[in-house]
Short mmCIF file of C-alpha atoms and ligand atoms in Angstrom, two decimals:
data_model
loop_
_atom_site.label_atom_id
_atom_site.label_comp_id
_atom_site.label_asym_id
_atom_site.label_seq_id
_atom_site.Cartn_x
_atom_site.Cartn_y
_atom_site.Cartn_z
CA ARG C 1 85.15 12.92 54.06
CA LEU C 2 82.96 12.52 57.15
CA ALA C 3 86.04 11.40 59.04
CA THR C 4 88.29 14.23 57.84
CA GLU C 5 85.54 16.77 58.63
CA GLY C 6 85.52 15.37 62.16
CA GLU C 7 81.90 14.18 61.88
CA ILE C 8 82.98 10.64 62.69
CA THR C 9 85.05 9.95 65.79
CA GLY C 10 84.69 6.16 65.61
CA LYS C 11 83.58 5.90 69.23
CA ALA C 12 81.69 2.69 69.96
CA CYS C 13 77.95 2.99 69.18
CA GLU C 14 78.34 6.42 67.54
CA CYS C 15 75.78 6.65 64.71
CA VAL C 16 76.43 9.22 61.96
CA PRO C 17 73.65 9.51 59.37
CA CYS C 18 74.37 10.52 55.79
CA LEU C 19 71.37 11.33 53.59
CA ALA C 20 71.38 10.59 49.85
CA PRO C 21 74.96 9.31 49.84
CA ALA C 22 76.61 9.65 46.42
CA GLY C 23 77.04 6.40 44.51
CA ILE C 24 74.82 4.35 46.86
CA ALA C 25 71.30 3.29 45.94
CA ALA C 26 70.02 3.49 49.52
CA LYS C 27 68.34 6.76 50.57
CA GLN C 28 70.28 6.89 53.76
CA LEU C 29 73.57 5.59 55.06
CA LEU C 30 74.31 5.23 58.76
CA VAL C 31 77.93 4.86 59.78
CA VAL C 32 78.30 3.06 63.12
CA GLY C 33 81.36 3.43 65.36
CA LEU C 34 83.03 0.29 66.73
CA GLY C 35 85.59 1.92 69.04
CA LYS C 36 89.23 0.95 69.18
CA ARG C 37 90.19 -2.07 67.11
CA GLU C 38 92.06 -3.69 70.00
CA GLU C 39 88.96 -3.37 72.22
CA LEU C 40 86.63 -4.98 69.68
CA ASP C 41 84.81 -8.06 70.99
CA PRO C 42 81.37 -9.58 70.36
CA GLY C 43 79.99 -7.36 73.14
CA VAL C 44 81.04 -4.17 71.32
CA ILE C 45 79.79 -5.58 68.03
CA TYR C 46 76.46 -6.62 69.56
CA ARG C 47 75.91 -3.20 71.15
CA ALA C 48 77.01 -1.23 68.06
CA ALA C 49 74.62 -3.19 65.83
CA ALA C 50 71.88 -2.69 68.43
CA ALA C 51 72.59 1.06 68.58
CA ALA C 52 72.26 1.32 64.79
CA ALA C 53 69.05 -0.71 64.76
CA LYS C 54 67.61 1.30 67.66
CA ALA C 55 68.31 4.60 65.85
CA LEU C 56 66.84 3.38 62.57
CA ALA C 57 63.80 1.77 64.19
CA ALA C 58 62.68 5.18 65.44
CA ARG C 59 60.45 5.21 62.38
CA LYS C 60 58.96 2.66 60.03
CA ARG C 61 61.38 1.25 57.44
CA ALA C 62 60.59 -1.32 54.79
CA ALA C 63 64.13 -2.62 54.45
CA VAL C 64 67.48 -2.09 56.12
CA ALA C 65 70.73 -3.57 54.88
CA PHE C 66 73.73 -4.03 57.18
CA LEU C 67 77.28 -4.22 55.89
CA ALA C 68 79.82 -5.51 58.39
CA ASP C 69 83.55 -5.05 58.47
CA GLY C 70 84.86 -7.70 56.07
CA SER C 71 87.34 -8.98 58.66
CA TRP C 72 84.76 -10.33 61.07
CA SER C 73 84.53 -14.02 61.93
CA THR C 74 81.18 -15.76 61.48
CA ARG C 75 80.85 -15.85 65.28
CA GLN C 76 81.27 -12.05 65.41
CA LEU C 77 78.72 -11.68 62.62
CA GLU C 78 76.23 -13.76 64.60
CA HIS C 79 76.52 -11.38 67.57
CA ALA C 80 76.02 -8.42 65.22
CA VAL C 81 72.88 -10.00 63.73
CA ALA C 82 71.58 -10.68 67.26
CA GLY C 83 72.36 -7.11 68.33
CA ALA C 84 70.44 -5.66 65.40
CA ALA C 85 67.42 -7.86 66.19
CA VAL C 86 67.51 -6.73 69.83
CA GLY C 87 68.10 -3.02 69.13
CA MET C 88 64.98 -2.59 67.02
CA VAL C 89 62.72 -3.83 69.83
CA GLY C 90 62.03 -1.39 72.65
CA GLN C 91 59.69 -1.32 75.64
CA ASP C 92 56.55 -0.78 73.57
CA ILE C 93 54.33 -3.63 74.74
CA TYR C 94 51.74 -1.35 76.33
CA ARG C 95 52.14 1.83 74.18
CA LYS C 96 49.85 2.90 71.35
CA ASP C 97 52.49 5.13 69.75
CA LYS C 98 55.39 2.71 69.43
CA LYS C 99 58.85 4.19 69.90
CA ARG C 100 60.44 1.46 67.75
CA THR C 101 59.14 -0.24 64.64
CA PRO C 102 60.99 -3.42 63.64
CA PHE C 103 62.20 -3.28 60.04
CA GLY C 104 60.10 -4.87 57.33
CA THR C 105 63.16 -6.80 56.15
CA THR C 106 66.70 -6.95 57.47
CA ILE C 107 69.42 -7.85 55.00
CA TRP C 108 73.00 -8.75 55.89
CA LEU C 109 75.26 -8.02 52.94
CA ALA C 110 78.31 -10.20 52.39
CA ALA C 111 77.41 -12.46 55.32
CA PRO C 112 76.95 -16.24 55.11
CA ALA C 113 73.25 -17.13 55.27
CA ASP C 114 73.76 -19.69 58.04
CA ALA C 115 75.53 -17.14 60.26
CA VAL C 116 72.62 -14.74 59.75
CA GLU C 117 70.20 -17.52 60.64
CA ARG C 118 72.08 -18.42 63.82
CA GLY C 119 72.37 -14.77 64.84
CA THR C 120 68.64 -14.36 64.30
CA HIS C 121 67.89 -17.32 66.58
CA LEU C 122 70.12 -15.77 69.24
CA GLY C 123 68.39 -12.40 68.89
CA ASP C 124 65.00 -14.11 69.15
CA GLY C 125 66.05 -15.87 72.36
CA ILE C 126 67.23 -12.59 73.91
CA ASN C 127 64.07 -10.79 72.83
CA LEU C 128 61.96 -13.57 74.36
CA THR C 129 63.72 -13.08 77.70
CA ARG C 130 63.33 -9.30 77.45
CA ARG C 131 59.63 -9.44 76.60
CA LEU C 132 58.80 -11.71 79.54
CA VAL C 133 60.71 -9.40 81.91
CA ASN C 134 59.03 -6.31 80.45
CA LEU C 135 55.48 -7.65 80.78
CA ALA C 136 53.57 -6.12 83.70
CA PRO C 137 53.55 -8.35 86.79
CA ASP C 138 49.80 -8.85 86.63
CA ASP C 139 50.19 -10.23 83.10
CA MET C 140 53.30 -12.29 83.88
CA TYR C 141 52.33 -14.48 86.87
CA PRO C 142 53.47 -18.08 87.37
CA GLN C 143 50.84 -19.77 85.17
CA ALA C 144 51.31 -17.09 82.48
CA PHE C 145 55.03 -17.85 82.42
CA ALA C 146 54.28 -21.58 82.21
CA ASP C 147 51.95 -20.90 79.25
CA GLU C 148 54.70 -18.94 77.47
CA ALA C 149 57.17 -21.74 78.16
CA SER C 150 54.71 -24.33 76.81
CA ALA C 151 54.25 -22.31 73.62
CA VAL C 152 58.02 -22.07 73.15
CA ALA C 153 58.42 -25.79 73.85
CA GLY C 154 55.69 -26.58 71.30
CA HIS C 155 57.35 -24.50 68.56
CA LEU C 156 60.81 -25.91 69.12
CA GLY C 157 60.01 -29.50 70.01
CA ILE C 158 61.30 -29.30 73.59
CA ASP C 159 59.81 -31.67 76.20
CA ILE C 160 58.06 -29.78 78.99
CA GLU C 161 56.53 -30.62 82.33
CA VAL C 162 54.65 -28.12 84.50
CA TRP C 163 54.24 -28.91 88.19
CA ASP C 164 51.23 -27.32 89.88
CA GLU C 165 50.82 -26.84 93.64
CA THR C 166 49.50 -30.38 94.16
CA ARG C 167 52.56 -31.89 92.49
CA LEU C 168 54.85 -29.46 94.30
CA ALA C 169 53.33 -30.58 97.60
CA LYS C 170 53.73 -34.24 96.64
CA GLU C 171 57.39 -33.48 95.86
CA ARG C 172 57.80 -31.85 99.28
CA CYS C 173 58.89 -28.48 97.84
CA GLY C 174 58.18 -26.82 101.19
CA ALA C 175 60.43 -23.81 100.71
CA LEU C 176 59.06 -22.80 97.31
CA LEU C 177 55.47 -23.41 98.44
CA ALA C 178 55.93 -21.26 101.55
CA VAL C 179 56.97 -18.25 99.48
CA SER C 180 53.91 -18.57 97.24
CA ARG C 181 51.37 -18.79 100.08
CA GLY C 182 50.79 -15.03 100.36
CA SER C 183 49.68 -14.78 96.75
CA SER C 184 46.37 -15.43 95.01
CA ARG C 185 48.40 -16.74 92.08
CA PRO C 186 49.41 -20.40 92.50
CA PRO C 187 53.07 -21.36 91.99
CA ARG C 188 54.46 -23.44 89.13
CA LEU C 189 57.64 -25.32 88.41
CA VAL C 190 58.48 -25.56 84.71
CA ILE C 191 60.92 -28.29 83.67
CA MET C 192 62.08 -28.36 80.04
CA ARG C 193 64.33 -30.99 78.53
CA TYR C 194 66.12 -30.56 75.23
CA ARG C 195 68.02 -33.50 73.78
CA GLY C 196 70.07 -32.50 70.76
CA PRO C 197 70.93 -34.72 67.81
CA GLY C 198 72.51 -37.94 69.05
CA ARG C 199 71.69 -37.30 72.74
CA ARG C 200 68.90 -39.67 73.66
CA GLU C 201 70.16 -41.49 76.73
CA GLY C 202 71.58 -40.77 80.14
CA SER C 203 71.44 -37.75 82.39
CA PRO C 204 71.65 -34.15 81.18
CA GLU C 205 75.14 -32.69 80.88
CA LEU C 206 73.86 -29.30 81.99
CA ALA C 207 70.98 -28.13 84.18
CA LEU C 208 69.86 -24.50 83.97
CA VAL C 209 67.91 -23.17 86.94
CA GLY C 210 66.10 -19.82 87.04
CA LYS C 211 64.56 -17.70 89.81
CA GLY C 212 61.08 -16.82 88.64
CA VAL C 213 59.57 -14.51 91.25
CA THR C 214 57.03 -12.83 88.99
CA PHE C 215 56.64 -10.02 91.51
CA ASP C 216 58.60 -9.46 94.70
CA SER C 217 56.74 -7.25 97.18
CA GLY C 218 59.08 -8.53 99.90
CA GLY C 219 56.20 -10.36 101.55
CA LEU C 220 55.51 -9.47 105.21
CA SER C 221 59.07 -8.09 105.40
CA LEU C 222 57.60 -5.59 102.95
CA LYS C 223 59.87 -3.62 100.66
CA PRO C 224 59.77 0.17 100.88
CA ALA C 225 57.78 1.68 97.98
CA ASP C 226 60.84 2.83 96.05
CA SER C 227 62.51 -0.58 96.15
CA MET C 228 59.33 -2.36 95.07
CA MET C 229 59.23 -0.47 91.78
CA GLY C 230 60.87 -2.63 89.17
CA MET C 231 60.28 -5.92 91.01
CA LYS C 232 58.51 -7.33 87.97
CA CYS C 233 62.08 -8.08 86.88
CA ASP C 234 62.47 -10.67 89.64
CA MET C 235 61.65 -13.49 87.21
CA ALA C 236 64.56 -12.50 84.96
CA GLY C 237 66.58 -15.57 85.94
CA ALA C 238 63.75 -17.86 84.78
CA ALA C 239 63.30 -15.81 81.60
CA THR C 240 67.05 -16.02 80.95
CA MET C 241 67.00 -19.81 81.18
CA LEU C 242 63.91 -20.04 78.96
CA GLY C 243 65.55 -17.76 76.37
CA THR C 244 68.73 -19.83 76.60
CA ILE C 245 67.15 -23.27 76.16
CA ALA C 246 64.97 -21.88 73.36
CA THR C 247 68.09 -20.64 71.55
CA ILE C 248 69.93 -23.93 72.13
CA ALA C 249 66.97 -25.79 70.62
CA ALA C 250 66.59 -23.38 67.69
CA LEU C 251 70.30 -23.84 66.93
CA LYS C 252 69.84 -27.63 67.24
CA LEU C 253 73.00 -27.84 69.33
CA PRO C 254 74.22 -31.40 70.04
CA VAL C 255 73.71 -31.26 73.82
CA ASP C 256 71.40 -32.63 76.49
CA VAL C 257 70.14 -29.76 78.64
CA VAL C 258 67.41 -29.41 81.24
CA ALA C 259 66.01 -26.04 82.32
CA ALA C 260 63.99 -25.67 85.52
CA MET C 261 62.20 -22.48 86.43
CA GLY C 262 60.68 -21.89 89.88
CA LEU C 263 57.71 -19.53 89.55
CA VAL C 264 56.04 -17.78 92.45
CA GLU C 265 54.67 -14.38 93.41
CA ASN C 266 55.96 -13.05 96.76
CA MET C 267 52.98 -11.32 98.37
CA THR C 268 51.44 -10.45 101.73
CA GLY C 269 48.06 -12.24 101.62
CA PRO C 270 46.47 -13.71 104.76
CA ALA C 271 48.20 -17.09 104.30
CA ALA C 272 51.61 -15.49 103.73
CA TYR C 273 54.63 -17.19 105.26
CA LYS C 274 55.96 -15.43 108.32
CA VAL C 275 59.19 -14.44 109.95
CA GLY C 276 60.00 -17.16 112.46
CA ASP C 277 58.43 -19.90 110.32
CA VAL C 278 60.51 -23.04 109.96
CA LEU C 279 60.27 -24.59 106.50
CA THR C 280 61.36 -28.03 105.40
CA ALA C 281 63.01 -27.91 102.00
CA ARG C 282 62.79 -30.79 99.51
CA ASN C 283 66.25 -32.04 100.48
CA GLY C 284 65.17 -32.29 104.13
CA LEU C 285 67.02 -29.25 105.48
CA THR C 286 64.97 -27.06 107.80
CA ILE C 287 65.11 -23.31 107.24
CA GLU C 288 64.23 -20.62 109.75
CA VAL C 289 62.76 -17.58 108.00
CA HIS C 290 64.33 -14.36 109.21
CA ASN C 291 63.20 -12.20 106.33
CA THR C 292 60.43 -12.97 103.84
CA ASP C 293 62.18 -10.72 101.31
CA ALA C 294 65.00 -13.25 101.05
CA GLU C 295 62.59 -15.43 99.06
CA GLY C 296 64.61 -16.13 95.94
CA ARG C 297 66.98 -18.50 97.72
CA LEU C 298 63.99 -20.41 99.17
CA VAL C 299 62.51 -20.92 95.72
CA LEU C 300 65.89 -21.93 94.28
CA ALA C 301 66.57 -24.32 97.17
CA ASP C 302 63.82 -26.69 96.02
CA VAL C 303 64.42 -26.22 92.29
CA LEU C 304 68.14 -26.93 92.71
CA ASP C 305 67.27 -30.11 94.58
CA VAL C 306 64.88 -31.21 91.82
CA VAL C 307 67.56 -30.86 89.11
CA ARG C 308 70.25 -32.37 91.36
CA GLY C 309 68.09 -35.49 91.40
CA LEU C 310 68.46 -35.72 87.61
CA GLU C 311 72.22 -36.11 88.16
CA PRO C 312 73.30 -33.45 85.67
CA GLY C 313 76.98 -32.97 84.80
CA ARG C 314 76.73 -29.50 86.19
CA ILE C 315 74.22 -26.88 87.33
CA ILE C 316 74.10 -23.19 86.49
CA ASP C 317 71.49 -20.94 88.05
CA ALA C 318 70.60 -17.34 87.26
CA ALA C 319 68.77 -15.14 89.71
CA THR C 320 68.07 -11.51 90.53
CA LEU C 321 69.03 -12.59 94.02
CA THR C 322 70.48 -9.72 96.03
CA GLY C 323 70.70 -5.96 96.18
CA ALA C 324 74.07 -6.62 97.83
CA CYS C 325 75.43 -7.89 94.52
CA MET C 326 74.57 -4.52 92.97
CA VAL C 327 76.32 -2.77 95.84
CA ALA C 328 79.40 -4.89 95.12
CA LEU C 329 79.49 -4.85 91.32
CA GLY C 330 77.17 -2.09 90.12
CA HIS C 331 74.51 -2.21 87.42
CA ASP C 332 76.33 -3.85 84.56
CA VAL C 333 78.29 -6.76 86.00
CA ALA C 334 76.93 -10.18 86.99
CA GLY C 335 78.36 -11.91 90.07
CA LEU C 336 79.52 -15.52 89.87
CA PHE C 337 79.65 -17.93 92.82
CA SER C 338 80.71 -21.53 92.52
CA ASN C 339 81.63 -24.74 94.31
CA ASN C 340 83.77 -25.85 91.36
CA GLN C 341 86.53 -23.67 89.95
CA ALA C 342 86.88 -25.45 86.59
CA SER C 343 83.18 -25.12 85.83
CA CYS C 344 83.19 -21.45 86.90
CA ASP C 345 86.28 -20.77 84.75
CA GLN C 346 84.46 -22.13 81.71
CA LEU C 347 81.57 -19.75 82.30
CA VAL C 348 83.97 -16.83 82.79
CA ALA C 349 85.66 -17.73 79.49
CA ALA C 350 82.32 -17.99 77.66
CA ALA C 351 81.21 -14.62 79.04
CA LYS C 352 84.50 -13.08 77.95
CA THR C 353 84.04 -14.48 74.46
CA ALA C 354 80.52 -13.08 74.34
CA GLY C 355 81.65 -9.73 75.77
CA GLU C 356 79.36 -9.81 78.82
CA PRO C 357 81.08 -8.63 82.02
CA VAL C 358 81.05 -11.09 84.95
CA TRP C 359 83.10 -11.25 88.14
CA GLN C 360 83.70 -14.21 90.43
CA MET C 361 83.07 -13.65 94.13
CA PRO C 362 84.62 -15.68 96.97
CA MET C 363 82.92 -18.63 98.66
CA PHE C 364 85.21 -19.02 101.68
CA ARG C 365 84.12 -21.51 104.33
CA HIS C 366 84.27 -18.83 106.99
CA TYR C 367 80.99 -17.38 105.68
CA ASP C 368 79.14 -20.62 106.55
CA PRO C 369 78.45 -19.84 110.26
CA GLN C 370 76.52 -16.75 109.11
CA ILE C 371 73.59 -18.86 107.96
CA GLU C 372 73.47 -21.00 111.10
CA SER C 373 70.13 -20.80 112.93
CA ASP C 374 69.27 -21.13 116.63
CA VAL C 375 66.28 -23.36 115.90
CA ALA C 376 66.70 -24.91 112.44
CA ASP C 377 69.46 -26.29 110.21
CA ILE C 378 69.98 -22.92 108.52
CA LYS C 379 68.36 -19.49 108.29
CA ASN C 380 67.56 -17.56 105.11
CA VAL C 381 69.76 -14.49 105.73
CA GLY C 382 73.32 -13.82 106.89
CA ASP C 383 74.27 -11.76 109.94
CA GLY C 384 73.47 -8.21 108.86
CA ARG C 385 73.83 -6.89 105.36
CA TRP C 386 77.56 -7.28 104.85
CA GLY C 387 78.56 -9.79 102.23
CA GLY C 388 74.88 -10.36 101.47
CA ALA C 389 75.44 -11.64 97.93
CA ILE C 390 77.88 -14.23 99.27
CA THR C 391 75.77 -15.43 102.19
CA ALA C 392 72.89 -15.88 99.70
CA ALA C 393 75.15 -18.02 97.51
CA LYS C 394 76.33 -19.96 100.57
CA PHE C 395 72.67 -20.75 101.28
CA LEU C 396 72.17 -22.07 97.72
CA GLU C 397 75.32 -24.18 98.01
CA ARG C 398 73.55 -26.32 100.63
CA PHE C 399 71.12 -27.62 97.97
CA VAL C 400 73.41 -28.74 95.14
CA GLY C 401 75.28 -31.53 96.92
CA THR C 402 78.54 -32.32 95.17
CA THR C 403 77.32 -31.42 91.66
CA PRO C 404 79.57 -28.76 90.06
CA TRP C 405 77.48 -25.62 90.30
CA THR C 406 77.78 -21.94 89.44
CA HIS C 407 75.31 -19.29 90.55
CA ILE C 408 74.94 -16.08 88.55
CA ASP C 409 73.50 -13.11 90.47
CA ILE C 410 72.02 -10.88 87.76
CA ALA C 411 70.26 -8.39 90.08
CA GLY C 412 72.35 -5.60 88.51
CA PRO C 413 72.44 -6.28 84.78
CA ALA C 414 69.05 -8.01 84.22
CA PHE C 415 67.10 -4.77 84.08
CA ALA C 416 68.15 -1.29 82.93
CA ASP C 417 66.32 1.59 84.62
CA LYS C 418 67.69 4.05 82.09
CA PRO C 419 68.03 3.90 78.30
CA LYS C 420 71.43 3.24 76.76
CA PRO C 421 72.65 4.12 73.25
CA TRP C 422 71.95 0.50 72.26
CA SER C 423 68.74 -0.08 74.19
CA ASP C 424 65.56 1.57 75.42
CA GLY C 425 66.10 0.07 78.86
CA GLY C 426 64.00 -2.52 80.64
CA GLY C 427 64.82 -6.23 80.43
CA THR C 428 68.23 -6.79 78.88
CA GLY C 429 68.40 -10.52 78.21
CA VAL C 430 71.82 -10.53 79.86
CA MET C 431 73.69 -13.88 80.02
CA VAL C 432 71.71 -15.56 77.23
CA ARG C 433 74.63 -14.96 74.85
CA SER C 434 77.20 -16.18 77.39
CA LEU C 435 75.26 -19.33 78.24
CA VAL C 436 74.70 -20.20 74.59
CA GLU C 437 78.40 -19.55 74.01
CA LEU C 438 79.25 -21.91 76.87
CA VAL C 439 77.10 -24.68 75.43
CA ARG C 440 78.49 -24.21 71.93
CA GLY C 441 82.10 -24.38 73.06
CA SER C 442 84.92 -22.33 71.63
CA PRO C 443 84.66 -21.26 67.97
CA GLU C 444 87.94 -23.11 67.24
CA GLU C 445 86.38 -26.42 68.24
CA THR C 446 83.14 -26.00 66.34
CA THR C 447 84.05 -23.62 63.46
N1 LIG M 1 64.69 -9.60 94.35
C1 LIG M 1 65.46 -9.09 95.41
C2 LIG M 1 66.87 -8.64 94.98
C3 LIG M 1 66.93 -7.51 93.99
C4 LIG M 1 67.18 -6.22 94.42
C5 LIG M 1 66.82 -7.72 92.63
C6 LIG M 1 67.25 -5.18 93.52
C7 LIG M 1 66.90 -6.69 91.72
C8 LIG M 1 67.12 -5.42 92.18
C9 LIG M 1 65.63 -10.16 96.50
O1 LIG M 1 64.55 -11.03 96.63
C10 LIG M 1 65.75 -9.45 97.81
O2 LIG M 1 64.82 -8.79 98.18
N2 LIG M 1 66.90 -9.60 98.46
C11 LIG M 1 67.13 -8.98 99.71
C12 LIG M 1 67.77 -9.99 100.64
C13 LIG M 1 67.85 -9.54 102.06
C14 LIG M 1 66.47 -9.43 102.67
C15 LIG M 1 68.69 -10.54 102.84
C16 LIG M 1 68.06 -7.78 99.49
O3 LIG M 1 68.94 -7.87 98.62
O4 LIG M 1 67.85 -6.78 100.12
MN1 LIG M 2 63.05 -10.32 97.89
ZN1 LIG M 3 63.44 -11.35 94.96
#
């Protein structure tokens, strides 16, 4: 009747409440739109479930039961369960009057218990990433991130190593250390290693690397006030990799994965690194600093070299690296850059399966001269702003050797300035679902 009365259009994320529905024990029924059948993918499902949970979490509820379309695969159900877990959590960390109250109990009707469990682990991983991004920068500094990572590692039985500034100096991480010098907060490098069932020997098949700039003031090349707002999100790459390895461990996936997160605060203190400085990165390359606000690539340079030394099968990094990537692709799409087409294609396929939009950008050799320096091996910016997302990726390429590597620039989608029907805005946890999907392999292979 709601449909014939025109109350329901079926548009994706449309929520139509129905109080005291006849013949149903629940006090309220919420009908959630899923859009056109041919456009349905786990992304639509995830967002629709999140939209429903967000609407219902506007007040306290003891129990909410979800009933999914009976035709969904278990993989689709998992994304729905994750979406619901994410939708009921807002940006309430520092508010007395919470906008969202997570449900007392969530029930999934007619869904296999193991799919619900897996979806819940995925939702937890995404919410972990979101919470770390949403914490205020003075609460989420390098050591604070390392503490969170240690707690996660402890719960899930993941090996963890935290390098402090002494160890970083011993390891000759000159680029990362330079960025951190303007801050009163010392830097950290967090290295986590998860070995799944049956994976005890050899090198990791996958290395995840995250940019963890817990606040990016720009350093001495100071950002204008308006651009500095929101720069607590500059550790989203690190938070994404922590959320991803946590989910992989919670799911007990049969893989061997290392995650390395470079954590610094980019500030302007008296010891701050300067424009004109020449840094020596861990791999021996010298870097002339042309702009202290191009700090993410300096941090990643050393972290990439550390994981390259572990001889992983491939490397994937995530970073809120460039405003230029947002100019190119907008707020919702992540940019991909790679030295290995097959490995990039696999990530594109996983993102498509998960319903997270990504777009591959070119890495033509003719960009290389742009990072040549007059005094050092390379410089940390291109010539002018044009193609800035690509010249940043070209810089990173110099630190991965011949290891297949894909860089994900999440400057656009990592943080939402405005609320969406399925989210209150803030940290999004983008790419956690795609990366977990990549590690799990296609549903056909694993069932
Ligand atoms: N963290 C920023 C990039 C960023 C911008 C992330 C907007 C999220 C939203 C990065 O460190 C940065 O400042 N990049 C500069 C590079 C430039 C100086 C070559 C940029 O994009 O302007
Ligand atoms: Mn910057
Ligand atoms: Zn930055």
